[in-house]
Short mmCIF file of C-alpha atoms and ligand atoms in Angstrom, two decimals:
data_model
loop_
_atom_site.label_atom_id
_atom_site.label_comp_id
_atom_site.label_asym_id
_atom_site.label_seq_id
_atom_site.Cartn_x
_atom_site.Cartn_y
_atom_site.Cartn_z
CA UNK A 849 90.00 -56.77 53.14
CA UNK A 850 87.01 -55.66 50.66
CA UNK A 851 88.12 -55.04 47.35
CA UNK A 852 87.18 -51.70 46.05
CA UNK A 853 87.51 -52.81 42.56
CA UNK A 854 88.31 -56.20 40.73
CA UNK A 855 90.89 -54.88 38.44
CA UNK A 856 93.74 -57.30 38.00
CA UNK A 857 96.59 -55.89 36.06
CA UNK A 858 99.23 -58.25 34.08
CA UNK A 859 102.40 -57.55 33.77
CA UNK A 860 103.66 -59.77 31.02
CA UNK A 861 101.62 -60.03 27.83
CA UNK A 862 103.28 -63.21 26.69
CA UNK A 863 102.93 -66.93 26.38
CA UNK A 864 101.95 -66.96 30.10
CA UNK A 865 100.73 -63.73 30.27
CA UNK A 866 97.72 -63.60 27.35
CA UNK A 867 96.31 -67.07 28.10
CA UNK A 868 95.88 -65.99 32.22
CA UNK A 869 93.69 -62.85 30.71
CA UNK A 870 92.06 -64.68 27.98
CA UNK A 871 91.59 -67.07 30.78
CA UNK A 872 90.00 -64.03 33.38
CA UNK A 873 88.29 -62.99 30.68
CA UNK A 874 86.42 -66.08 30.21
CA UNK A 875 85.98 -66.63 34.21
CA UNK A 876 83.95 -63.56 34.37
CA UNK A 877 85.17 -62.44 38.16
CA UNK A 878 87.21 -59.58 37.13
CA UNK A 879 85.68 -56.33 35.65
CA UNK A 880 89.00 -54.82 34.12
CA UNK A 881 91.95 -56.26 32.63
CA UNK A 882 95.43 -54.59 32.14
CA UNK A 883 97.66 -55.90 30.17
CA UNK A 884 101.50 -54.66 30.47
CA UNK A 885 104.44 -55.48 28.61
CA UNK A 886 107.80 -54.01 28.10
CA UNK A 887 107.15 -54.51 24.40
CA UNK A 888 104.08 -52.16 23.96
CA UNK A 889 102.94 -53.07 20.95
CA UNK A 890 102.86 -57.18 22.42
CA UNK A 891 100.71 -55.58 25.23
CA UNK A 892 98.48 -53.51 22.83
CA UNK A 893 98.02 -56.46 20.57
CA UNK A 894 97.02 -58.66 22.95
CA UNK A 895 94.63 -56.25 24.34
CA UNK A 896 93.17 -55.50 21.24
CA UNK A 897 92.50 -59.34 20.19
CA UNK A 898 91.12 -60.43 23.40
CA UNK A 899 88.95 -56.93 23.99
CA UNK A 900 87.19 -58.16 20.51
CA UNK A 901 85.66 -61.01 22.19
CA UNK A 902 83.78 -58.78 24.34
CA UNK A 903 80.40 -59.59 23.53
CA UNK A 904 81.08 -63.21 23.92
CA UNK A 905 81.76 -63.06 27.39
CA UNK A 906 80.59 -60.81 30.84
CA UNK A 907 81.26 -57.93 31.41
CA UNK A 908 85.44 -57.30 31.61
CA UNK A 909 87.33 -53.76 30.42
CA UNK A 910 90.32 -55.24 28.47
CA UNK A 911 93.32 -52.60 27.62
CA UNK A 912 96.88 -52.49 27.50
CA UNK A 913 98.32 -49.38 29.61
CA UNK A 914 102.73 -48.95 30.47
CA UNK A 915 103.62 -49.12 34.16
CA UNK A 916 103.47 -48.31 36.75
CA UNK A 917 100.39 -46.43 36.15
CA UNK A 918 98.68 -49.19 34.96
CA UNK A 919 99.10 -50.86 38.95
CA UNK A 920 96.84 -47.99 40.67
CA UNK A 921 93.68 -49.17 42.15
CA UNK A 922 94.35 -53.08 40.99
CA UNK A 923 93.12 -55.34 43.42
CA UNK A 924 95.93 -57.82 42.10
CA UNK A 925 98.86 -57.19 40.43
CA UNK A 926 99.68 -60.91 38.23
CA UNK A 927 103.62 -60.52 37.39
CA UNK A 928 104.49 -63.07 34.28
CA UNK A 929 107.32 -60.90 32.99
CA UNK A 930 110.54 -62.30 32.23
CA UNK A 931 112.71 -65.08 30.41
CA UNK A 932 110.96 -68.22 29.72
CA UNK A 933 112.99 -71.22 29.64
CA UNK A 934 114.80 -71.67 26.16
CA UNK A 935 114.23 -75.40 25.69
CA UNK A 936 113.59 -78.72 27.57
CA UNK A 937 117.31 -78.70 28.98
CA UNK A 938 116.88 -75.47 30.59
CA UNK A 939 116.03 -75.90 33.95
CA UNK A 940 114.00 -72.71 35.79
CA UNK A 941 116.24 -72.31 38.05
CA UNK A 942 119.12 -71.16 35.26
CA UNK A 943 116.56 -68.55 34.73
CA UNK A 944 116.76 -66.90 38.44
CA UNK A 945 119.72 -64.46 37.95
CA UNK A 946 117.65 -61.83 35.35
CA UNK A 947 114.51 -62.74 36.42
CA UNK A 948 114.87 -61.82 39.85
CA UNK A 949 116.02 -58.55 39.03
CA UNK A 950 112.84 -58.14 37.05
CA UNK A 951 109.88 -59.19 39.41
CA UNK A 952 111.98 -57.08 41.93
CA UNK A 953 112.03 -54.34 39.60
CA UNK A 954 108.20 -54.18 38.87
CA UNK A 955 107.40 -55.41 42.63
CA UNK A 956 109.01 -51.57 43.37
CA UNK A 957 107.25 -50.42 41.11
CA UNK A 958 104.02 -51.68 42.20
CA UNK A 959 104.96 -50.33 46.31
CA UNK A 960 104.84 -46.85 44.68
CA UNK A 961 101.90 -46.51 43.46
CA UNK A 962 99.28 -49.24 44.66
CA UNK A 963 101.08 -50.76 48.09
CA UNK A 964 97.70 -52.18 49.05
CA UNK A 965 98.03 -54.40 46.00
CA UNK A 966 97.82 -58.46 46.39
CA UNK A 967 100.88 -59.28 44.41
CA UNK A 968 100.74 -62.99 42.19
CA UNK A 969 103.60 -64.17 40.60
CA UNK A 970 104.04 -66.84 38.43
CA UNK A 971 107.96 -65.96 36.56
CA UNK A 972 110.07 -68.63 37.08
CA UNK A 973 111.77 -69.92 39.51
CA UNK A 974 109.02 -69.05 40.76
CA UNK A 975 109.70 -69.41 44.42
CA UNK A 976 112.94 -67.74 44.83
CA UNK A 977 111.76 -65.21 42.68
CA UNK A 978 108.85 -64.29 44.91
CA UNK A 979 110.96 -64.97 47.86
CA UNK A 980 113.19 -62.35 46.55
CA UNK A 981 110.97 -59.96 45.68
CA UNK A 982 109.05 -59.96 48.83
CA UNK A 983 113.15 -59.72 50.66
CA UNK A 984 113.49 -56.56 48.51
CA UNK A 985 110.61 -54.48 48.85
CA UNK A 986 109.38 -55.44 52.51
CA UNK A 987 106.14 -56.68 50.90
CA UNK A 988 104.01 -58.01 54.14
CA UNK A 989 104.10 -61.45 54.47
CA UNK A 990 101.43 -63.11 52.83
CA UNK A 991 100.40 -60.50 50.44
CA UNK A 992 102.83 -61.37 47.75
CA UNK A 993 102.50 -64.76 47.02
CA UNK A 994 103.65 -67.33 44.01
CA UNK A 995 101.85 -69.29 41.94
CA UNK A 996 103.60 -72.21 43.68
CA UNK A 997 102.81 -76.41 42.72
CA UNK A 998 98.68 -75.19 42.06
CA UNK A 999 99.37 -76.11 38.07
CA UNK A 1000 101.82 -79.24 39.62
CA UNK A 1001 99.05 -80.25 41.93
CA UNK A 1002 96.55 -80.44 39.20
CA UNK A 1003 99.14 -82.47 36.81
CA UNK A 1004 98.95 -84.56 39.68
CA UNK A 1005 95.06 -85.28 40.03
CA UNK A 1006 94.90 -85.43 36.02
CA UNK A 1007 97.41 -88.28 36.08
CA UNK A 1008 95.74 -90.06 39.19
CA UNK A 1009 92.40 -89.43 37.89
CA UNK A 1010 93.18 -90.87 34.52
CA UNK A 1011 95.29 -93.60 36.27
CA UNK A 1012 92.09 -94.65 38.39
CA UNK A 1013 89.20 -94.23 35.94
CA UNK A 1014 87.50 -91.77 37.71
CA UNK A 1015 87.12 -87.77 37.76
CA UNK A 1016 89.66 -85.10 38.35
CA UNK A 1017 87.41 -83.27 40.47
CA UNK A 1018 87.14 -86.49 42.70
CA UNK A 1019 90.80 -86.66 43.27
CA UNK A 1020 92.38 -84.20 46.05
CA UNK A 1021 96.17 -84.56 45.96
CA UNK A 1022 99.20 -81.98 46.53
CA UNK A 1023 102.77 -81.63 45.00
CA UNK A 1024 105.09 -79.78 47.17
CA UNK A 1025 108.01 -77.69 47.57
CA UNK A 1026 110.04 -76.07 44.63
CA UNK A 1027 107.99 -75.55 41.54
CA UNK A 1028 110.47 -77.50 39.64
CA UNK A 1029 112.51 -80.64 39.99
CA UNK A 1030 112.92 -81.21 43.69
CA UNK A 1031 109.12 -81.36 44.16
CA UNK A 1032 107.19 -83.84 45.61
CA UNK A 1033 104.06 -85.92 46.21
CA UNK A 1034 102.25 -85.95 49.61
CA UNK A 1035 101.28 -89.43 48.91
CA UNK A 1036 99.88 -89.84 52.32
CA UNK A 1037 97.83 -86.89 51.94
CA UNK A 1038 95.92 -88.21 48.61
CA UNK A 1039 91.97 -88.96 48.67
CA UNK A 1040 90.01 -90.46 46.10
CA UNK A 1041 86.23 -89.88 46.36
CA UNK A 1042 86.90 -88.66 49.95
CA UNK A 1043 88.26 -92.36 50.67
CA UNK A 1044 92.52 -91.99 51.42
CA UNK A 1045 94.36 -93.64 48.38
CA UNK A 1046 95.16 -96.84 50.27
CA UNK A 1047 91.72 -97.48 50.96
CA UNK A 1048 90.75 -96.65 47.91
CA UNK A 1049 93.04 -99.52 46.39
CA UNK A 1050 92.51 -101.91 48.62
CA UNK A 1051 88.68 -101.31 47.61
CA UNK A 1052 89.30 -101.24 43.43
CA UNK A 1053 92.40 -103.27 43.28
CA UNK A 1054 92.39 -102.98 39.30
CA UNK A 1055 96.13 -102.54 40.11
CA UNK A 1056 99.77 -102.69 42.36
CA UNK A 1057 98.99 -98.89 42.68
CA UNK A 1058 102.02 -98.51 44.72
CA UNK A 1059 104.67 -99.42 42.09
CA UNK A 1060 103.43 -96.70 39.76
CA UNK A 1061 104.01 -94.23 42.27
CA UNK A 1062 107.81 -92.98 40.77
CA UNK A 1063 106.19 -93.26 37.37
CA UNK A 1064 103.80 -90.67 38.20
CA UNK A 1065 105.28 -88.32 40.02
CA UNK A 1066 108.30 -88.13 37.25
CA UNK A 1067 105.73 -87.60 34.84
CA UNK A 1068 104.55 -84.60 37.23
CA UNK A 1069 108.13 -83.71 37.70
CA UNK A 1070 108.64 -83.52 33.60
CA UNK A 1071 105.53 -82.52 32.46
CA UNK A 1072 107.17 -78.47 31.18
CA UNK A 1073 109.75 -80.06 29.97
CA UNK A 1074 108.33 -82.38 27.82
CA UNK A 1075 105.42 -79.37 26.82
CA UNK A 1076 108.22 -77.14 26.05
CA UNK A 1077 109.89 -79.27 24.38
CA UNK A 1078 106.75 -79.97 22.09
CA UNK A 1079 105.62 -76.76 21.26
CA UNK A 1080 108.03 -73.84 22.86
CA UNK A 1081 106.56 -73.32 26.08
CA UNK A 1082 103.48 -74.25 28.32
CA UNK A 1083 100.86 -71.51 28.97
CA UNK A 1084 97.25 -72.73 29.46
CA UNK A 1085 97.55 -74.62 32.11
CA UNK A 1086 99.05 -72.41 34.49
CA UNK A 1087 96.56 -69.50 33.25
CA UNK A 1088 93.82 -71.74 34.41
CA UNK A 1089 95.34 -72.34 37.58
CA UNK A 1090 95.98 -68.82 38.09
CA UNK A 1091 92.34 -68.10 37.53
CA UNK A 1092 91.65 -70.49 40.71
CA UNK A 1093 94.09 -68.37 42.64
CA UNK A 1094 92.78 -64.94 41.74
CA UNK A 1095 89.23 -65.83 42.20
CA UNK A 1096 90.06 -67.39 45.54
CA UNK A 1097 91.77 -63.95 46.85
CA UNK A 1098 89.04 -61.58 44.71
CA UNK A 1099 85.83 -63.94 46.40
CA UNK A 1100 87.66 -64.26 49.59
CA UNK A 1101 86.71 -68.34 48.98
CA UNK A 1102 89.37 -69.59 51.48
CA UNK A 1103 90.35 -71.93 49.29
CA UNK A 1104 93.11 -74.62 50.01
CA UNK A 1105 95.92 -74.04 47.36
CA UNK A 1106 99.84 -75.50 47.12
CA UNK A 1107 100.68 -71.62 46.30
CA UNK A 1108 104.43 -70.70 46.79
CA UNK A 1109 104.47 -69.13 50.61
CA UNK A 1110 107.46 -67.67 53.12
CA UNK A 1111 107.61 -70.22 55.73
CA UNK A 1112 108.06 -69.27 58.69
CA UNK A 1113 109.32 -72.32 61.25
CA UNK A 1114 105.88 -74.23 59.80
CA UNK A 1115 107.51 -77.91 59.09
CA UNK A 1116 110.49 -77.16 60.86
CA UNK A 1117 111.97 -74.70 57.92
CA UNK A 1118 113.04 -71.00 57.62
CA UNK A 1119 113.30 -68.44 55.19
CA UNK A 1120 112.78 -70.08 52.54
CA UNK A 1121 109.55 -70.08 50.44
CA UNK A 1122 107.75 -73.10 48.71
CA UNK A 1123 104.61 -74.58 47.42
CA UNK A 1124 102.58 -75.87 50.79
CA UNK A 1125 98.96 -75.93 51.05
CA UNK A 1126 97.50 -72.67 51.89
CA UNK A 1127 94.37 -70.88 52.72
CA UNK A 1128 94.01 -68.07 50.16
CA UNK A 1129 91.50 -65.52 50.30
CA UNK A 1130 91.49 -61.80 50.53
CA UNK A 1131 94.22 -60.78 52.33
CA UNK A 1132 96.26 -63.48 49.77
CA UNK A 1133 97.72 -65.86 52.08
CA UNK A 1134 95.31 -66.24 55.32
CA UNK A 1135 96.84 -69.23 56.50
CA UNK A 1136 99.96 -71.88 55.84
CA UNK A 1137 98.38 -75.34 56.58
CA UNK A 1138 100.68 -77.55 58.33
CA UNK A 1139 99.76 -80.73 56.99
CA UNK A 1140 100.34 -83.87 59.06
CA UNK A 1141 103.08 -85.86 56.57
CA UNK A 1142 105.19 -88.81 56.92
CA UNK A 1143 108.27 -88.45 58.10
CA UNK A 1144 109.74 -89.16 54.70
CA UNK A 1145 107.62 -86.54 53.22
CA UNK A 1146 109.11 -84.51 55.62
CA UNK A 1147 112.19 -85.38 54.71
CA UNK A 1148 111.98 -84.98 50.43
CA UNK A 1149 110.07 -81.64 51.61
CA UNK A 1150 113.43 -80.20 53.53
CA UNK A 1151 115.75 -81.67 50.53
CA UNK A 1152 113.57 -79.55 48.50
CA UNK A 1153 113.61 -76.14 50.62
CA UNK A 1154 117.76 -76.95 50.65
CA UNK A 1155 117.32 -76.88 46.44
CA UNK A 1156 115.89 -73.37 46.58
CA UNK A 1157 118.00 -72.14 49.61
CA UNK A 1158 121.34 -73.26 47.86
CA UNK A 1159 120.08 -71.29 45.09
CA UNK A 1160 119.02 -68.28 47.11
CA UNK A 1161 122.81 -68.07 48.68
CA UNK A 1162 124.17 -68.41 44.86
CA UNK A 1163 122.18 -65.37 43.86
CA UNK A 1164 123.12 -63.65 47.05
CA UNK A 1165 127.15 -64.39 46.58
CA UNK A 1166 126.60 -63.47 42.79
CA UNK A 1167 127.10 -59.95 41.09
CA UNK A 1168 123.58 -58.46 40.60
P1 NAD B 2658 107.26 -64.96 27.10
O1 NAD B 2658 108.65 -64.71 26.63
O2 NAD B 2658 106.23 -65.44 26.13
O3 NAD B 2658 106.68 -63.64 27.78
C1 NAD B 2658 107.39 -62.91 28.73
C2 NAD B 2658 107.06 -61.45 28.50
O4 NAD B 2658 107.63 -60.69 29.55
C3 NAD B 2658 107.62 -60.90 27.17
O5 NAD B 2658 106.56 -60.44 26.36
C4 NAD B 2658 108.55 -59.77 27.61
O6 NAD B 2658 108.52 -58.65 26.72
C5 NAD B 2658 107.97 -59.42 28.98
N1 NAD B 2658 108.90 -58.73 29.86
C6 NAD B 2658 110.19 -59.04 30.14
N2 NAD B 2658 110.70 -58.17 31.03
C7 NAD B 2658 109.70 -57.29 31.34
C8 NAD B 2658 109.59 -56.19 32.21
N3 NAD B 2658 110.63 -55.80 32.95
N4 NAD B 2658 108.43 -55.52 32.28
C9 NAD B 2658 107.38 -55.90 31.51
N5 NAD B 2658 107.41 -56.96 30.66
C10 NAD B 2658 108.56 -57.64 30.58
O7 NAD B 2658 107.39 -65.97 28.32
P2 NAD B 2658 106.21 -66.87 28.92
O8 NAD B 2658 106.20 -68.20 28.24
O9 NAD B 2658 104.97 -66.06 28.98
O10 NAD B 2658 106.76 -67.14 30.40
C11 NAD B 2658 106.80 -66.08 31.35
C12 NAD B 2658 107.35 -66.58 32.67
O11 NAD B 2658 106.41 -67.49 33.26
C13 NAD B 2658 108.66 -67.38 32.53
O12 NAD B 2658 109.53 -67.06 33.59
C14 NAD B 2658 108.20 -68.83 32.62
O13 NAD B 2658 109.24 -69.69 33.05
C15 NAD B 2658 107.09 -68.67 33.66
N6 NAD B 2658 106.15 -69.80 33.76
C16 NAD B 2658 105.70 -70.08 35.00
C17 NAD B 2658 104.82 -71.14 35.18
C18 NAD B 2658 104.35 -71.46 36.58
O14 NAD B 2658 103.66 -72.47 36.83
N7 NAD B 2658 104.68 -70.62 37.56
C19 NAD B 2658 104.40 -71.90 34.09
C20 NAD B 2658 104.85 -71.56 32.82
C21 NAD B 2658 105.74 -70.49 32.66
#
C-alpha cells in the first residue's frame, strides 16, 4: 500500500498517549499529528504544548481535533484510550472488561470514516483488546495490530545488554506471548553480536549465564509494575517503541517486531492473538514469523495463549 499521507492520529492524549506524539514528533516521519481525547481540553493541551516545540524539530502539524473526524485520511490510527492500571497490584488483565468496550468503540468509529486505516493499539490488555476489537468490527487480518512484547522485547535486550557489558543494539532477543505476566523468553532464539547466546558464553565466560536466566526474565515480567509503582504509570518507553512500529508500517521497512498478531494455526494455536515476531510494513502485519523454538518454548508459549483465551471466554460469558 502507498500512503497518501503520513498523518497518524492518537486517540488518547494521556500518560501513554502524549509521550508516543512527543515521541513522533521528535522522529520526524510523520507530517501531522492528531491528538484525541475524550477530555478535550487534555487533548487541546497537549496539542498546544507539544505544537510549541515546532521549530525545534522537522516539519510535523500538531493539533488536537474530536472523533471521528479527526480519523479521515490518517495513515494510522494509534488507540491509547482507556483505564490505566491503578497501582502495582493491578494486573492488565483486570482492566479488559471497560477497555474492550472502548478500543471497540473507537475501532467503529474509525471503519466509518477511514476503513483503509492501519489500526495500532497499545490499551491494555493489550492483546485481547485488539483481538476483540478486530472480532467486532471485521477489521482484515493484519491491519489492526497491537503493540504486543516490542517495549517487553527491548526490556529484554536492555537487561542482557547491561548483564553482558556490551550494547543494546548488539543484542537481538524476543519476549513472547501475552503482554503481561504469562510472557516469555525465546532463550534459544537470543544472539549477541550475531554469535547465539551459548556461544557467546562459552566465548566470555565472565559468568554461569544460565542461572540468571529466571532473574531476568522476572525482572522483564515486573518491570510496569515496579515503574508504576514508582511513579504512577510507565509511558516513555512504550512511546518509543511505538515510534519503531509506526515508522516500520509508514517506511514499509519490513521490520521484524514481537507486535501482538491473530494467529492463525502458526505454532499450533488458534484464535487467539499474542506477541510473536512479525514482519511489519505497510500493509501492518505482512508476515507472522514462525520461529523455530524449543519444545519448551513451545510449551510456556501455549500456557500463555491459554492465559489470554481463558480471559477471552470470561469476557465473552460476562455482561457487556
Ligand atoms: P491515562 O489515564 O493517562 O490516559 C488515558 C486517556 O484515555 C485519558 O486521557 C482518557 O480521557 C482517555 N480516554 C478514555 N476513554 C476514551 C475514549 N473512549 N475516547 C477517547 N479518549 C478516551 O492512561 P495511560 O497511562 O496513558 O495508559 C493508557 C493505556 O495504555 C492503558 O490501558 C495502559 O494500561 C496502556 N499501556 C500500554 C502499554 C503497552 O506496552 N501496550 C504500556 C503502558 C500503558
Amino acid at each position: 500500500m502507498n500512503f497518501k499521507s503520513r498523518k497518524v492520529a492518537i486517540v488518547g492524549a494521556g500518560a501513554v498517549g502524549s509521550g508516543f506524539a512527543f515521541a513522533l514528533a521528535q522522529s520526524g516521519i510523520a507530517e501531522e499529528i492528531v491528538l484525541v481525547d475524550a477530555n478535550t481540553d487534555l487533548a487541546k493541551g497537549q496539542a498546544l504544548d507539544l505544537a510549541h516545540g515546532a521549530p525545534f524539530y522537522r516539519t510535523v502539524s500538531i493539533y488536537a481535533d474530536t472523533a471521528p473526524q479527526a480519523y479521515r485520511n490518517a495513515a494510522i490510527v494509534v488507540i491509547t484510550a482507556g483505564k490505566a492500571q491503578a497501582g502495582p497490584s493491578q494486573s492488565r488483565l483486570e482492566l479488559m472488561q471497560i477497555n474492550a468496550k472502548i478500543v471497540t468503540s473507537i475501532a467503529t468509529d474509525i471503519q466509518m470514516v477511514n476503513p483503509e486505516a492501519i489500526v495500532l493499539v497499545a490499551t491494555n490488555p493489550v492483546d485481547i483488546v485488539t483481538h476483540v476489537a478486530r472480532l467486532r468490527t471485521q477489521w482484515p487480518r493484519g491491519r489492526i495490530l497491537g503493540s504486543g512484547t516490542v517495549l517487553d522485547s527491548a526490556r529484554f535486550r536492555w537487561l542482557l545488554a547491561e548483564h553482558c557489558g556490551v550494547s543494546p543494539q548488539n543484542v537481538h532477543a524476543s519476549i513472547l506471548g501475552e503482554h503481561g505476566d504469562s510472557e516469555l523468553a525465546a532463550w534459544s532464539l537470543v544472539h549477541i553480536g550475531g554469535l547465539p547466546m551459548d556461544h557467546y558464553c562459552s566465548v566470555c565466560r565472565k559468568c554461569d549465564f544460565i542461572h540468571r536466566r529466571p532473574q531476568i526474565l522476572e525482572q522483564v515480567r515486573r518491570s510496569a509494575y515496579h515503574i508504576i509503582g514508582y511513579k504512577g504509570s510507565t509511558s516513555f518507553g512504550v512511546a518509543m517503541a511505538m515510534v519503531q512500529i509506526v515508522r516500520a508500517i509508514l517506511r514499509n521497512e519490513r521490520r521484524v517486531l514481537t507486535v501482538s498478531a491473530p494467529l492463525a494455526g502458526e505454532y499450533g494455536l488458534n484464535d487467539v492473538t499474542l506477541g510473536i515476531p512479525c514482519v511489519v510494513g505497510a500493509n501492518g502485519i505482512e508476515e507472522v514469523i514462525e520461529a523455530q523454538l524449543t519444545p519448551e518454548e513451545n510449551q510456556e508459549l501455549a500456557q500463555s495463549a491459554q492465559v489470554l483465551k481463558d480471559s477471552l471466554a470470561l469476557l465473552e460469558t460476562s455482561p457487556a
